[in-house]
């Protein structure tokens, strides 16, 4: 083998080792980074799990309070009737005339088996009434709205649209009032924890 051939062979070996070594080093670094990232994710998950365990008693207490406090009704119709009664009673106190009432149904969806079921509304069942009030005095309207908001009974205004009439301090309003409740075969309509409205 000539000296030039040995020199070329040596250069080829060096280039080969640099390429293969660089590739191996890159693969090793990528593997190390992925292991480090996975370790960090597992560490974060462990912290979250430990926090959930330590807060478990508090969340259990909150869940029990909610189950004891949420009003129960036998049906949506019963909840809607109770809601309308509260709305009318507060309107009479404030001296308001309710122009229009519309009971709103929860949107229906079709399940995979082809049957209808109510769209997921979260933890609560809901009964909602949309009311229209025309040319009512601002002060009376806000007094009525304040009376309708009853957090202890899980009752509140969930949508409000107010437009001035242009005549003094009177407004037109469209209001949605919602009663949140649990549906149960034997409803009471009152919070179970003894809290009265």
Short mmCIF file of N, CA and C in Angstrom, two decimals:
data_model
loop_
_atom_site.label_atom_id
_atom_site.label_comp_id
_atom_site.label_asym_id
_atom_site.label_seq_id
_atom_site.Cartn_x
_atom_site.Cartn_y
_atom_site.Cartn_z
N UNK A 1 0.85 -1.16 0.00
CA UNK A 1 0.00 0.00 0.00
C UNK A 1 0.90 1.24 0.00
N UNK A 2 0.60 2.13 -0.85
CA UNK A 2 1.40 3.33 -0.97
C UNK A 2 1.07 4.28 0.17
N UNK A 3 1.98 5.21 0.32
CA UNK A 3 1.81 6.19 1.37
C UNK A 3 0.56 7.03 1.14
N UNK A 4 0.27 7.45 -0.05
CA UNK A 4 -0.92 8.25 -0.36
C UNK A 4 -2.20 7.46 -0.11
N UNK A 5 -2.14 6.14 -0.39
CA UNK A 5 -3.33 5.30 -0.13
C UNK A 5 -3.58 5.20 1.36
N UNK A 6 -2.48 5.07 2.13
CA UNK A 6 -2.63 4.99 3.58
C UNK A 6 -3.17 6.31 4.14
N UNK A 7 -2.72 7.39 3.59
CA UNK A 7 -3.19 8.71 4.01
C UNK A 7 -4.69 8.87 3.70
N UNK A 8 -5.10 8.46 2.49
CA UNK A 8 -6.52 8.52 2.13
C UNK A 8 -7.36 7.59 3.01
N UNK A 9 -6.83 6.40 3.27
CA UNK A 9 -7.54 5.45 4.13
C UNK A 9 -7.68 6.03 5.55
N UNK A 10 -6.62 6.65 6.06
CA UNK A 10 -6.67 7.27 7.37
C UNK A 10 -7.69 8.41 7.43
N UNK A 11 -7.71 9.25 6.38
CA UNK A 11 -8.69 10.33 6.31
C UNK A 11 -10.13 9.79 6.24
N UNK A 12 -10.30 8.71 5.45
CA UNK A 12 -11.62 8.09 5.34
C UNK A 12 -12.08 7.55 6.70
N UNK A 13 -11.17 6.90 7.42
CA UNK A 13 -11.51 6.35 8.74
C UNK A 13 -11.87 7.49 9.69
N UNK A 14 -11.10 8.58 9.65
CA UNK A 14 -11.38 9.72 10.54
C UNK A 14 -12.74 10.32 10.21
N UNK A 15 -13.02 10.55 8.91
CA UNK A 15 -14.32 11.10 8.51
C UNK A 15 -15.44 10.14 8.91
N UNK A 16 -15.24 8.83 8.70
CA UNK A 16 -16.24 7.83 9.06
C UNK A 16 -16.51 7.87 10.56
N UNK A 17 -15.45 7.94 11.37
CA UNK A 17 -15.62 7.97 12.82
C UNK A 17 -16.32 9.26 13.28
N UNK A 18 -16.00 10.40 12.62
CA UNK A 18 -16.66 11.65 12.97
C UNK A 18 -18.15 11.58 12.65
N UNK A 19 -18.49 11.06 11.46
CA UNK A 19 -19.91 10.96 11.07
C UNK A 19 -20.65 9.99 11.97
N UNK A 20 -20.10 8.79 12.16
CA UNK A 20 -20.77 7.79 12.99
C UNK A 20 -20.80 8.26 14.45
N UNK A 21 -19.73 8.80 14.94
CA UNK A 21 -19.69 9.29 16.32
C UNK A 21 -20.65 10.44 16.54
N UNK A 22 -20.71 11.36 15.56
CA UNK A 22 -21.66 12.47 15.67
C UNK A 22 -23.09 11.99 15.67
N UNK A 23 -23.39 11.02 14.81
CA UNK A 23 -24.74 10.45 14.78
C UNK A 23 -25.08 9.77 16.09
N UNK A 24 -24.13 8.99 16.62
CA UNK A 24 -24.36 8.29 17.89
C UNK A 24 -24.52 9.30 19.02
N UNK A 25 -23.71 10.36 19.00
CA UNK A 25 -23.82 11.39 20.02
C UNK A 25 -25.16 12.11 19.94
N UNK A 26 -25.64 12.41 18.73
CA UNK A 26 -26.94 13.06 18.54
C UNK A 26 -28.06 12.17 19.05
N UNK A 27 -28.01 10.90 18.70
CA UNK A 27 -29.04 9.96 19.18
C UNK A 27 -29.01 9.88 20.70
N UNK A 28 -27.83 9.82 21.27
CA UNK A 28 -27.70 9.75 22.73
C UNK A 28 -28.25 11.00 23.41
N UNK A 29 -27.94 12.18 22.85
CA UNK A 29 -28.46 13.43 23.42
C UNK A 29 -29.98 13.50 23.33
N UNK A 30 -30.53 13.10 22.18
CA UNK A 30 -32.00 13.10 22.02
C UNK A 30 -32.65 12.15 23.02
N UNK A 31 -32.04 10.98 23.21
CA UNK A 31 -32.57 10.01 24.17
C UNK A 31 -32.50 10.58 25.59
N UNK A 32 -31.38 11.23 25.92
CA UNK A 32 -31.22 11.84 27.24
C UNK A 32 -32.26 12.93 27.46
N UNK A 33 -32.49 13.77 26.44
CA UNK A 33 -33.49 14.83 26.56
C UNK A 33 -34.89 14.26 26.75
N UNK A 34 -35.23 13.21 26.00
CA UNK A 34 -36.56 12.62 26.14
C UNK A 34 -36.74 12.01 27.53
N UNK A 35 -35.70 11.39 28.06
CA UNK A 35 -35.78 10.83 29.41
C UNK A 35 -35.93 11.96 30.43
N UNK A 36 -35.19 13.05 30.24
CA UNK A 36 -35.29 14.20 31.15
C UNK A 36 -36.68 14.82 31.11
N UNK A 37 -37.25 14.97 29.90
CA UNK A 37 -38.60 15.53 29.78
C UNK A 37 -39.63 14.62 30.41
N UNK A 38 -39.50 13.31 30.20
CA UNK A 38 -40.43 12.36 30.80
C UNK A 38 -40.33 12.40 32.32
N UNK A 39 -39.12 12.51 32.84
CA UNK A 39 -38.93 12.61 34.29
C UNK A 39 -39.59 13.87 34.83
N UNK A 40 -39.43 14.99 34.12
CA UNK A 40 -40.06 16.24 34.56
C UNK A 40 -41.58 16.12 34.53
N UNK A 41 -42.13 15.48 33.48
CA UNK A 41 -43.59 15.29 33.41
C UNK A 41 -44.08 14.42 34.56
N UNK A 42 -43.34 13.34 34.84
CA UNK A 42 -43.74 12.46 35.94
C UNK A 42 -43.63 13.18 37.29
N UNK A 43 -42.61 14.02 37.44
CA UNK A 43 -42.45 14.78 38.68
C UNK A 43 -43.62 15.74 38.85
N UNK A 44 -44.00 16.43 37.78
CA UNK A 44 -45.15 17.35 37.84
C UNK A 44 -46.44 16.60 38.14
N UNK A 45 -46.59 15.44 37.54
CA UNK A 45 -47.79 14.63 37.77
C UNK A 45 -47.84 14.17 39.23
N UNK A 46 -46.69 13.79 39.76
CA UNK A 46 -46.62 13.37 41.15
C UNK A 46 -46.99 14.52 42.09
N UNK A 47 -46.50 15.72 41.78
CA UNK A 47 -46.85 16.90 42.59
C UNK A 47 -48.35 17.14 42.53
N UNK A 48 -48.95 17.05 41.33
CA UNK A 48 -50.40 17.25 41.19
C UNK A 48 -51.17 16.19 41.96
N UNK A 49 -50.72 14.95 41.89
CA UNK A 49 -51.41 13.87 42.61
C UNK A 49 -51.31 14.08 44.12
N UNK A 50 -50.15 14.47 44.61
CA UNK A 50 -50.00 14.72 46.05
C UNK A 50 -50.86 15.88 46.49
N UNK A 51 -50.94 16.92 45.66
CA UNK A 51 -51.79 18.06 45.99
C UNK A 51 -53.26 17.64 46.01
N UNK A 52 -53.67 16.82 45.04
CA UNK A 52 -55.05 16.34 45.02
C UNK A 52 -55.36 15.50 46.25
N UNK A 53 -54.40 14.70 46.68
CA UNK A 53 -54.61 13.87 47.87
C UNK A 53 -54.74 14.75 49.11
N UNK A 54 -53.88 15.77 49.22
CA UNK A 54 -53.95 16.63 50.41
C UNK A 54 -55.21 17.49 50.41
N UNK A 55 -55.72 17.85 49.23
CA UNK A 55 -56.94 18.66 49.16
C UNK A 55 -58.20 17.81 49.09
N UNK A 56 -58.05 16.51 49.08
CA UNK A 56 -59.20 15.62 48.94
C UNK A 56 -60.26 15.82 50.01
N UNK A 57 -59.83 15.99 51.25
CA UNK A 57 -60.78 16.17 52.35
C UNK A 57 -61.59 17.45 52.16
N UNK A 58 -60.90 18.51 51.73
CA UNK A 58 -61.60 19.78 51.51
C UNK A 58 -62.63 19.65 50.39
N UNK A 59 -62.24 18.99 49.29
CA UNK A 59 -63.18 18.82 48.18
C UNK A 59 -64.33 17.88 48.56
N UNK A 60 -64.06 16.90 49.40
CA UNK A 60 -65.12 16.02 49.88
C UNK A 60 -66.12 16.82 50.72
N UNK A 61 -65.60 17.69 51.59
CA UNK A 61 -66.47 18.53 52.41
C UNK A 61 -67.33 19.43 51.54
N UNK A 62 -66.73 20.02 50.50
CA UNK A 62 -67.48 20.89 49.58
C UNK A 62 -68.54 20.10 48.83
N UNK A 63 -68.19 18.90 48.42
CA UNK A 63 -69.16 18.06 47.70
C UNK A 63 -70.34 17.71 48.59
N UNK A 64 -70.06 17.36 49.84
CA UNK A 64 -71.14 17.03 50.77
C UNK A 64 -72.03 18.25 51.03
N UNK A 65 -71.40 19.43 51.19
CA UNK A 65 -72.19 20.65 51.38
C UNK A 65 -73.10 20.90 50.19
N UNK A 66 -72.54 20.72 48.99
CA UNK A 66 -73.33 20.96 47.78
C UNK A 66 -74.50 19.99 47.71
N UNK A 67 -74.26 18.71 48.00
CA UNK A 67 -75.34 17.72 47.97
C UNK A 67 -76.41 18.00 49.01
N UNK A 68 -76.01 18.58 50.15
CA UNK A 68 -76.99 18.90 51.20
C UNK A 68 -77.76 20.18 50.89
N UNK A 69 -77.18 21.08 50.10
CA UNK A 69 -77.73 22.41 49.92
C UNK A 69 -78.54 22.59 48.65
N UNK A 70 -78.19 21.89 47.59
CA UNK A 70 -78.87 22.08 46.30
C UNK A 70 -80.34 21.67 46.42
N UNK A 71 -81.26 22.51 45.97
CA UNK A 71 -82.68 22.15 46.01
C UNK A 71 -82.96 20.94 45.12
N UNK A 72 -83.95 20.16 45.50
CA UNK A 72 -84.36 19.02 44.67
C UNK A 72 -85.81 19.21 44.28
N UNK A 73 -86.11 18.83 43.05
CA UNK A 73 -87.48 18.86 42.54
C UNK A 73 -87.76 17.53 41.87
N UNK A 74 -89.02 17.15 41.84
CA UNK A 74 -89.39 15.88 41.23
C UNK A 74 -89.28 15.93 39.72
N UNK A 75 -89.45 17.13 39.13
CA UNK A 75 -89.40 17.23 37.67
C UNK A 75 -89.02 18.65 37.27
N UNK A 76 -88.74 18.82 36.00
CA UNK A 76 -88.44 20.15 35.47
C UNK A 76 -89.68 21.03 35.60
N UNK A 77 -90.87 20.46 35.42
CA UNK A 77 -92.10 21.24 35.52
C UNK A 77 -92.28 21.80 36.93
N UNK A 78 -91.99 20.99 37.93
CA UNK A 78 -92.10 21.45 39.31
C UNK A 78 -91.10 22.58 39.58
N UNK A 79 -89.87 22.41 39.09
CA UNK A 79 -88.85 23.45 39.26
C UNK A 79 -89.26 24.73 38.54
N UNK A 80 -89.81 24.59 37.33
CA UNK A 80 -90.25 25.76 36.57
C UNK A 80 -91.40 26.47 37.27
N UNK A 81 -92.33 25.71 37.84
CA UNK A 81 -93.46 26.32 38.56
C UNK A 81 -92.97 27.09 39.78
N UNK A 82 -92.04 26.50 40.52
CA UNK A 82 -91.49 27.18 41.69
C UNK A 82 -90.73 28.44 41.27
N UNK A 83 -89.97 28.34 40.19
CA UNK A 83 -89.23 29.49 39.67
C UNK A 83 -90.18 30.61 39.28
N UNK A 84 -91.23 30.28 38.56
CA UNK A 84 -92.20 31.28 38.13
C UNK A 84 -92.90 31.92 39.32
N UNK A 85 -93.18 31.13 40.34
CA UNK A 85 -93.81 31.66 41.55
C UNK A 85 -92.90 32.69 42.22
N UNK A 86 -91.62 32.39 42.34
CA UNK A 86 -90.67 33.34 42.94
C UNK A 86 -90.58 34.61 42.10
N UNK A 87 -90.51 34.45 40.78
CA UNK A 87 -90.40 35.60 39.88
C UNK A 87 -91.63 36.50 40.02
N UNK A 88 -92.83 35.90 40.03
CA UNK A 88 -94.05 36.69 40.13
C UNK A 88 -94.18 37.37 41.49
N UNK A 89 -93.79 36.67 42.54
CA UNK A 89 -93.85 37.25 43.88
C UNK A 89 -92.93 38.47 43.98
N UNK A 90 -91.72 38.35 43.45
CA UNK A 90 -90.79 39.48 43.48
C UNK A 90 -91.27 40.62 42.57
N UNK A 91 -91.91 40.27 41.45
CA UNK A 91 -92.44 41.30 40.54
C UNK A 91 -93.57 42.07 41.22
N UNK A 92 -94.42 41.37 41.96
CA UNK A 92 -95.51 42.04 42.68
C UNK A 92 -94.94 42.97 43.75
N UNK A 93 -93.88 42.52 44.46
CA UNK A 93 -93.25 43.37 45.47
C UNK A 93 -92.70 44.65 44.86
N UNK A 94 -92.10 44.52 43.67
CA UNK A 94 -91.48 45.68 43.01
C UNK A 94 -92.47 46.47 42.18
N UNK A 95 -93.69 45.96 42.01
CA UNK A 95 -94.70 46.65 41.22
C UNK A 95 -94.45 46.57 39.72
N UNK A 96 -93.93 45.45 39.26
CA UNK A 96 -93.65 45.26 37.83
C UNK A 96 -94.70 44.37 37.18
N UNK A 97 -94.94 44.62 35.90
CA UNK A 97 -95.81 43.75 35.11
C UNK A 97 -94.92 43.00 34.13
N UNK A 98 -94.99 41.68 34.19
CA UNK A 98 -94.18 40.85 33.28
C UNK A 98 -94.93 40.71 31.97
N UNK A 99 -94.34 41.21 30.88
CA UNK A 99 -95.02 41.22 29.58
C UNK A 99 -95.07 39.84 28.94
N UNK A 100 -93.98 39.14 28.91
CA UNK A 100 -93.96 37.84 28.26
C UNK A 100 -93.12 36.85 29.03
N UNK A 101 -93.54 35.58 29.00
CA UNK A 101 -92.81 34.51 29.68
C UNK A 101 -92.63 33.36 28.71
N UNK A 102 -91.43 32.82 28.71
CA UNK A 102 -91.16 31.67 27.84
C UNK A 102 -90.25 30.71 28.61
N UNK A 103 -90.72 29.48 28.77
CA UNK A 103 -89.89 28.46 29.42
C UNK A 103 -88.92 27.92 28.39
N UNK A 104 -87.64 27.90 28.74
CA UNK A 104 -86.61 27.42 27.81
C UNK A 104 -86.26 25.99 28.16
N UNK A 105 -86.22 25.15 27.14
CA UNK A 105 -85.84 23.76 27.32
C UNK A 105 -84.35 23.61 27.05
N UNK A 106 -83.73 22.65 27.71
CA UNK A 106 -82.33 22.35 27.44
C UNK A 106 -82.22 21.78 26.03
N UNK A 107 -81.16 22.10 25.30
CA UNK A 107 -81.02 21.57 23.94
C UNK A 107 -80.92 20.05 23.96
N UNK A 108 -81.53 19.43 22.97
CA UNK A 108 -81.52 17.97 22.87
C UNK A 108 -80.44 17.53 21.90
N UNK A 109 -79.80 16.44 22.23
CA UNK A 109 -78.81 15.84 21.34
C UNK A 109 -79.19 14.39 21.12
N UNK A 110 -78.65 13.83 20.07
CA UNK A 110 -78.92 12.43 19.77
C UNK A 110 -77.70 11.62 20.16
N UNK A 111 -77.91 10.60 20.97
CA UNK A 111 -76.82 9.74 21.41
C UNK A 111 -76.43 8.78 20.29
N UNK A 112 -75.37 8.01 20.54
CA UNK A 112 -74.90 7.06 19.54
C UNK A 112 -75.95 6.00 19.23
N UNK A 113 -76.78 5.67 20.22
CA UNK A 113 -77.80 4.65 19.99
C UNK A 113 -79.06 5.21 19.32
N UNK A 114 -79.04 6.50 18.97
CA UNK A 114 -80.16 7.10 18.26
C UNK A 114 -81.22 7.71 19.15
N UNK A 115 -81.09 7.56 20.46
CA UNK A 115 -82.07 8.11 21.39
C UNK A 115 -81.66 9.52 21.79
N UNK A 116 -82.65 10.33 22.16
CA UNK A 116 -82.37 11.71 22.58
C UNK A 116 -81.91 11.72 24.04
N UNK A 117 -81.00 12.59 24.33
CA UNK A 117 -80.65 12.87 25.71
C UNK A 117 -80.30 14.35 25.81
N UNK A 118 -80.47 14.90 27.01
CA UNK A 118 -80.20 16.33 27.19
C UNK A 118 -78.71 16.57 27.09
N UNK A 119 -78.37 17.69 26.50
CA UNK A 119 -76.95 18.06 26.42
C UNK A 119 -76.41 18.21 27.83
N UNK A 120 -75.17 17.90 27.99
CA UNK A 120 -74.56 17.97 29.31
C UNK A 120 -74.63 19.40 29.83
N UNK A 121 -75.26 19.58 30.96
CA UNK A 121 -75.41 20.90 31.56
C UNK A 121 -74.56 21.01 32.81
N UNK A 122 -73.63 20.11 32.99
CA UNK A 122 -72.78 20.16 34.16
C UNK A 122 -73.41 19.41 35.32
N UNK A 123 -73.12 19.88 36.51
CA UNK A 123 -73.52 19.19 37.73
C UNK A 123 -75.00 19.34 38.03
N UNK A 124 -75.62 20.41 37.55
CA UNK A 124 -76.99 20.73 37.92
C UNK A 124 -77.97 20.47 36.79
N UNK A 125 -79.22 20.22 37.17
CA UNK A 125 -80.33 20.33 36.23
C UNK A 125 -80.74 21.79 36.27
N UNK A 126 -81.40 22.25 35.20
CA UNK A 126 -81.75 23.67 35.12
C UNK A 126 -83.18 23.85 34.63
N UNK A 127 -83.84 24.83 35.21
CA UNK A 127 -85.13 25.30 34.70
C UNK A 127 -84.94 26.79 34.43
N UNK A 128 -85.21 27.22 33.20
CA UNK A 128 -84.97 28.60 32.82
C UNK A 128 -86.22 29.23 32.24
N UNK A 129 -86.48 30.47 32.64
CA UNK A 129 -87.60 31.24 32.11
C UNK A 129 -87.04 32.52 31.49
N UNK A 130 -87.46 32.81 30.26
CA UNK A 130 -87.09 34.08 29.62
C UNK A 130 -88.26 35.03 29.78
N UNK A 131 -87.99 36.20 30.33
CA UNK A 131 -89.02 37.20 30.60
C UNK A 131 -88.77 38.44 29.76
N UNK A 132 -89.85 39.07 29.35
CA UNK A 132 -89.76 40.35 28.65
C UNK A 132 -90.47 41.39 29.49
N UNK A 133 -89.79 42.49 29.76
CA UNK A 133 -90.37 43.59 30.52
C UNK A 133 -90.28 44.82 29.64
N UNK A 134 -91.40 45.52 29.50
CA UNK A 134 -91.45 46.69 28.62
C UNK A 134 -91.73 47.96 29.40
N UNK A 135 -90.95 48.99 29.14
CA UNK A 135 -91.12 50.33 29.72
C UNK A 135 -91.30 50.28 31.23
N UNK A 136 -90.37 49.62 31.91
CA UNK A 136 -90.42 49.55 33.37
C UNK A 136 -89.43 50.56 33.95
N UNK A 137 -89.73 51.06 35.12
CA UNK A 137 -88.86 52.01 35.79
C UNK A 137 -87.57 51.30 36.22
N UNK A 138 -86.46 52.00 36.04
CA UNK A 138 -85.16 51.41 36.36
C UNK A 138 -85.10 50.94 37.81
N UNK A 139 -85.49 51.80 38.74
CA UNK A 139 -85.37 51.46 40.16
C UNK A 139 -86.20 50.22 40.49
N UNK A 140 -87.42 50.15 40.00
CA UNK A 140 -88.27 48.98 40.25
C UNK A 140 -87.66 47.73 39.61
N UNK A 141 -87.11 47.88 38.41
CA UNK A 141 -86.51 46.75 37.72
C UNK A 141 -85.33 46.19 38.50
N UNK A 142 -84.44 47.08 38.96
CA UNK A 142 -83.26 46.61 39.69
C UNK A 142 -83.63 46.06 41.06
N UNK A 143 -84.67 46.61 41.68
CA UNK A 143 -85.16 46.04 42.94
C UNK A 143 -85.67 44.63 42.71
N UNK A 144 -86.44 44.44 41.64
CA UNK A 144 -86.95 43.11 41.29
C UNK A 144 -85.80 42.15 41.00
N UNK A 145 -84.83 42.60 40.21
CA UNK A 145 -83.72 41.74 39.84
C UNK A 145 -82.91 41.34 41.08
N UNK A 146 -82.73 42.28 42.00
CA UNK A 146 -82.01 41.97 43.24
C UNK A 146 -82.79 40.93 44.06
N UNK A 147 -84.11 41.04 44.08
CA UNK A 147 -84.93 40.08 44.82
C UNK A 147 -84.94 38.70 44.19
N UNK A 148 -84.81 38.65 42.87
CA UNK A 148 -84.81 37.35 42.17
C UNK A 148 -83.50 36.60 42.41
N UNK A 149 -82.41 37.33 42.57
CA UNK A 149 -81.11 36.68 42.81
C UNK A 149 -81.13 36.08 44.21
N UNK A 150 -81.21 34.76 44.29
CA UNK A 150 -81.26 34.07 45.58
C UNK A 150 -80.23 32.95 45.59
N UNK A 151 -78.98 33.25 45.89
CA UNK A 151 -77.93 32.24 45.84
C UNK A 151 -78.19 31.06 46.78
N UNK A 152 -78.83 31.32 47.91
CA UNK A 152 -79.14 30.24 48.85
C UNK A 152 -80.08 29.21 48.27
N UNK A 153 -80.87 29.61 47.28
CA UNK A 153 -81.80 28.69 46.61
C UNK A 153 -81.30 28.30 45.22
N UNK A 154 -80.06 28.66 44.90
CA UNK A 154 -79.45 28.37 43.59
C UNK A 154 -80.31 28.93 42.47
N UNK A 155 -80.70 30.17 42.64
CA UNK A 155 -81.59 30.86 41.71
C UNK A 155 -80.94 32.18 41.32
N UNK A 156 -80.89 32.46 40.01
CA UNK A 156 -80.26 33.71 39.61
C UNK A 156 -80.52 34.09 38.17
N UNK A 157 -80.16 35.33 37.85
CA UNK A 157 -80.27 35.85 36.49
C UNK A 157 -79.06 35.35 35.72
N UNK A 158 -79.29 34.63 34.63
CA UNK A 158 -78.19 34.08 33.83
C UNK A 158 -78.00 34.80 32.51
N UNK A 159 -78.94 35.64 32.12
CA UNK A 159 -78.80 36.44 30.89
C UNK A 159 -79.63 37.70 31.07
N UNK A 160 -79.07 38.82 30.63
CA UNK A 160 -79.74 40.10 30.83
C UNK A 160 -79.45 41.00 29.64
N UNK A 161 -80.50 41.55 29.05
CA UNK A 161 -80.37 42.50 27.95
C UNK A 161 -81.27 43.69 28.28
N UNK A 162 -80.65 44.86 28.48
CA UNK A 162 -81.40 46.07 28.85
C UNK A 162 -81.21 47.10 27.75
N UNK A 163 -82.33 47.71 27.34
CA UNK A 163 -82.26 48.82 26.38
C UNK A 163 -83.11 49.96 26.92
N UNK A 164 -82.60 51.18 26.85
CA UNK A 164 -83.38 52.32 27.34
C UNK A 164 -84.55 52.60 26.39
N UNK A 165 -85.64 53.07 26.96
CA UNK A 165 -86.80 53.39 26.13
C UNK A 165 -86.71 54.79 25.56
N UNK A 166 -85.90 55.63 26.16
CA UNK A 166 -85.80 57.02 25.72
C UNK A 166 -86.82 57.91 26.39
N UNK A 167 -87.60 57.36 27.30
CA UNK A 167 -88.64 58.12 28.00
C UNK A 167 -88.33 58.08 29.50
N UNK A 168 -87.64 59.07 29.98
CA UNK A 168 -87.32 59.13 31.40
C UNK A 168 -86.38 58.01 31.80
N UNK A 169 -86.60 57.52 33.02
CA UNK A 169 -85.75 56.45 33.53
C UNK A 169 -86.45 55.11 33.42
N UNK A 170 -86.91 54.79 32.23
CA UNK A 170 -87.55 53.49 32.02
C UNK A 170 -86.74 52.70 30.99
N UNK A 171 -86.84 51.38 31.10
CA UNK A 171 -86.06 50.49 30.23
C UNK A 171 -86.94 49.35 29.73
N UNK A 172 -86.49 48.76 28.63
CA UNK A 172 -87.03 47.49 28.16
C UNK A 172 -85.97 46.45 28.50
N UNK A 173 -86.40 45.28 28.93
CA UNK A 173 -85.43 44.27 29.34
C UNK A 173 -85.88 42.88 28.92
N UNK A 174 -84.89 42.08 28.58
CA UNK A 174 -85.12 40.66 28.36
C UNK A 174 -84.21 39.94 29.35
N UNK A 175 -84.80 39.13 30.19
CA UNK A 175 -84.07 38.51 31.30
C UNK A 175 -84.32 37.01 31.28
N UNK A 176 -83.24 36.25 31.47
CA UNK A 176 -83.38 34.81 31.68
C UNK A 176 -83.02 34.52 33.13
N UNK A 177 -83.95 33.89 33.83
CA UNK A 177 -83.75 33.53 35.22
C UNK A 177 -83.70 32.01 35.28
N UNK A 178 -82.69 31.49 35.98
CA UNK A 178 -82.48 30.04 36.00
C UNK A 178 -82.50 29.53 37.43
N UNK A 179 -83.20 28.42 37.61
CA UNK A 179 -83.20 27.67 38.87
C UNK A 179 -82.31 26.45 38.65
N UNK A 180 -81.23 26.36 39.42
CA UNK A 180 -80.36 25.19 39.37
C UNK A 180 -80.84 24.23 40.45
N UNK A 181 -80.90 22.95 40.14
CA UNK A 181 -81.45 21.98 41.09
C UNK A 181 -80.98 20.58 40.71
N UNK A 182 -81.33 19.63 41.56
CA UNK A 182 -81.16 18.21 41.24
C UNK A 182 -82.55 17.61 41.10
N UNK A 183 -82.71 16.81 40.08
CA UNK A 183 -84.00 16.15 39.89
C UNK A 183 -84.01 14.88 40.71
N UNK A 184 -85.08 14.72 41.48
CA UNK A 184 -85.22 13.58 42.36
C UNK A 184 -86.69 13.19 42.36
N UNK A 185 -86.98 11.92 42.58
CA UNK A 185 -88.36 11.45 42.55
C UNK A 185 -89.22 12.15 43.60
N UNK A 186 -88.61 12.49 44.73
CA UNK A 186 -89.33 13.18 45.80
C UNK A 186 -88.66 14.52 46.00
N UNK A 187 -89.15 15.55 45.32
CA UNK A 187 -88.54 16.88 45.41
C UNK A 187 -89.13 17.69 46.54
N UNK A 188 -88.33 18.62 47.05
CA UNK A 188 -88.81 19.49 48.12
C UNK A 188 -88.84 20.95 47.69
N UNK A 189 -87.99 21.31 46.75
CA UNK A 189 -87.93 22.69 46.29
C UNK A 189 -87.16 23.60 47.23
N UNK A 190 -86.75 23.08 48.36
CA UNK A 190 -86.00 23.87 49.33
C UNK A 190 -84.60 23.29 49.45
N UNK A 191 -83.62 24.11 49.81
CA UNK A 191 -82.29 23.58 50.06
C UNK A 191 -82.36 22.55 51.18
N UNK A 192 -81.62 21.47 51.02
CA UNK A 192 -81.69 20.38 51.98
C UNK A 192 -80.96 20.68 53.28
N UNK A 193 -80.07 21.65 53.26
CA UNK A 193 -79.26 21.95 54.44
C UNK A 193 -79.99 22.79 55.47
N UNK A 194 -81.25 23.07 55.27
CA UNK A 194 -82.01 23.85 56.22
C UNK A 194 -81.97 25.34 55.96
N UNK A 195 -81.21 25.77 54.95
CA UNK A 195 -81.12 27.20 54.64
C UNK A 195 -82.41 27.63 53.96
N UNK A 196 -83.03 28.64 54.52
CA UNK A 196 -84.29 29.14 53.96
C UNK A 196 -84.01 30.34 53.09
N UNK A 197 -84.84 30.55 52.06
CA UNK A 197 -84.63 31.69 51.17
C UNK A 197 -84.83 33.01 51.88
#
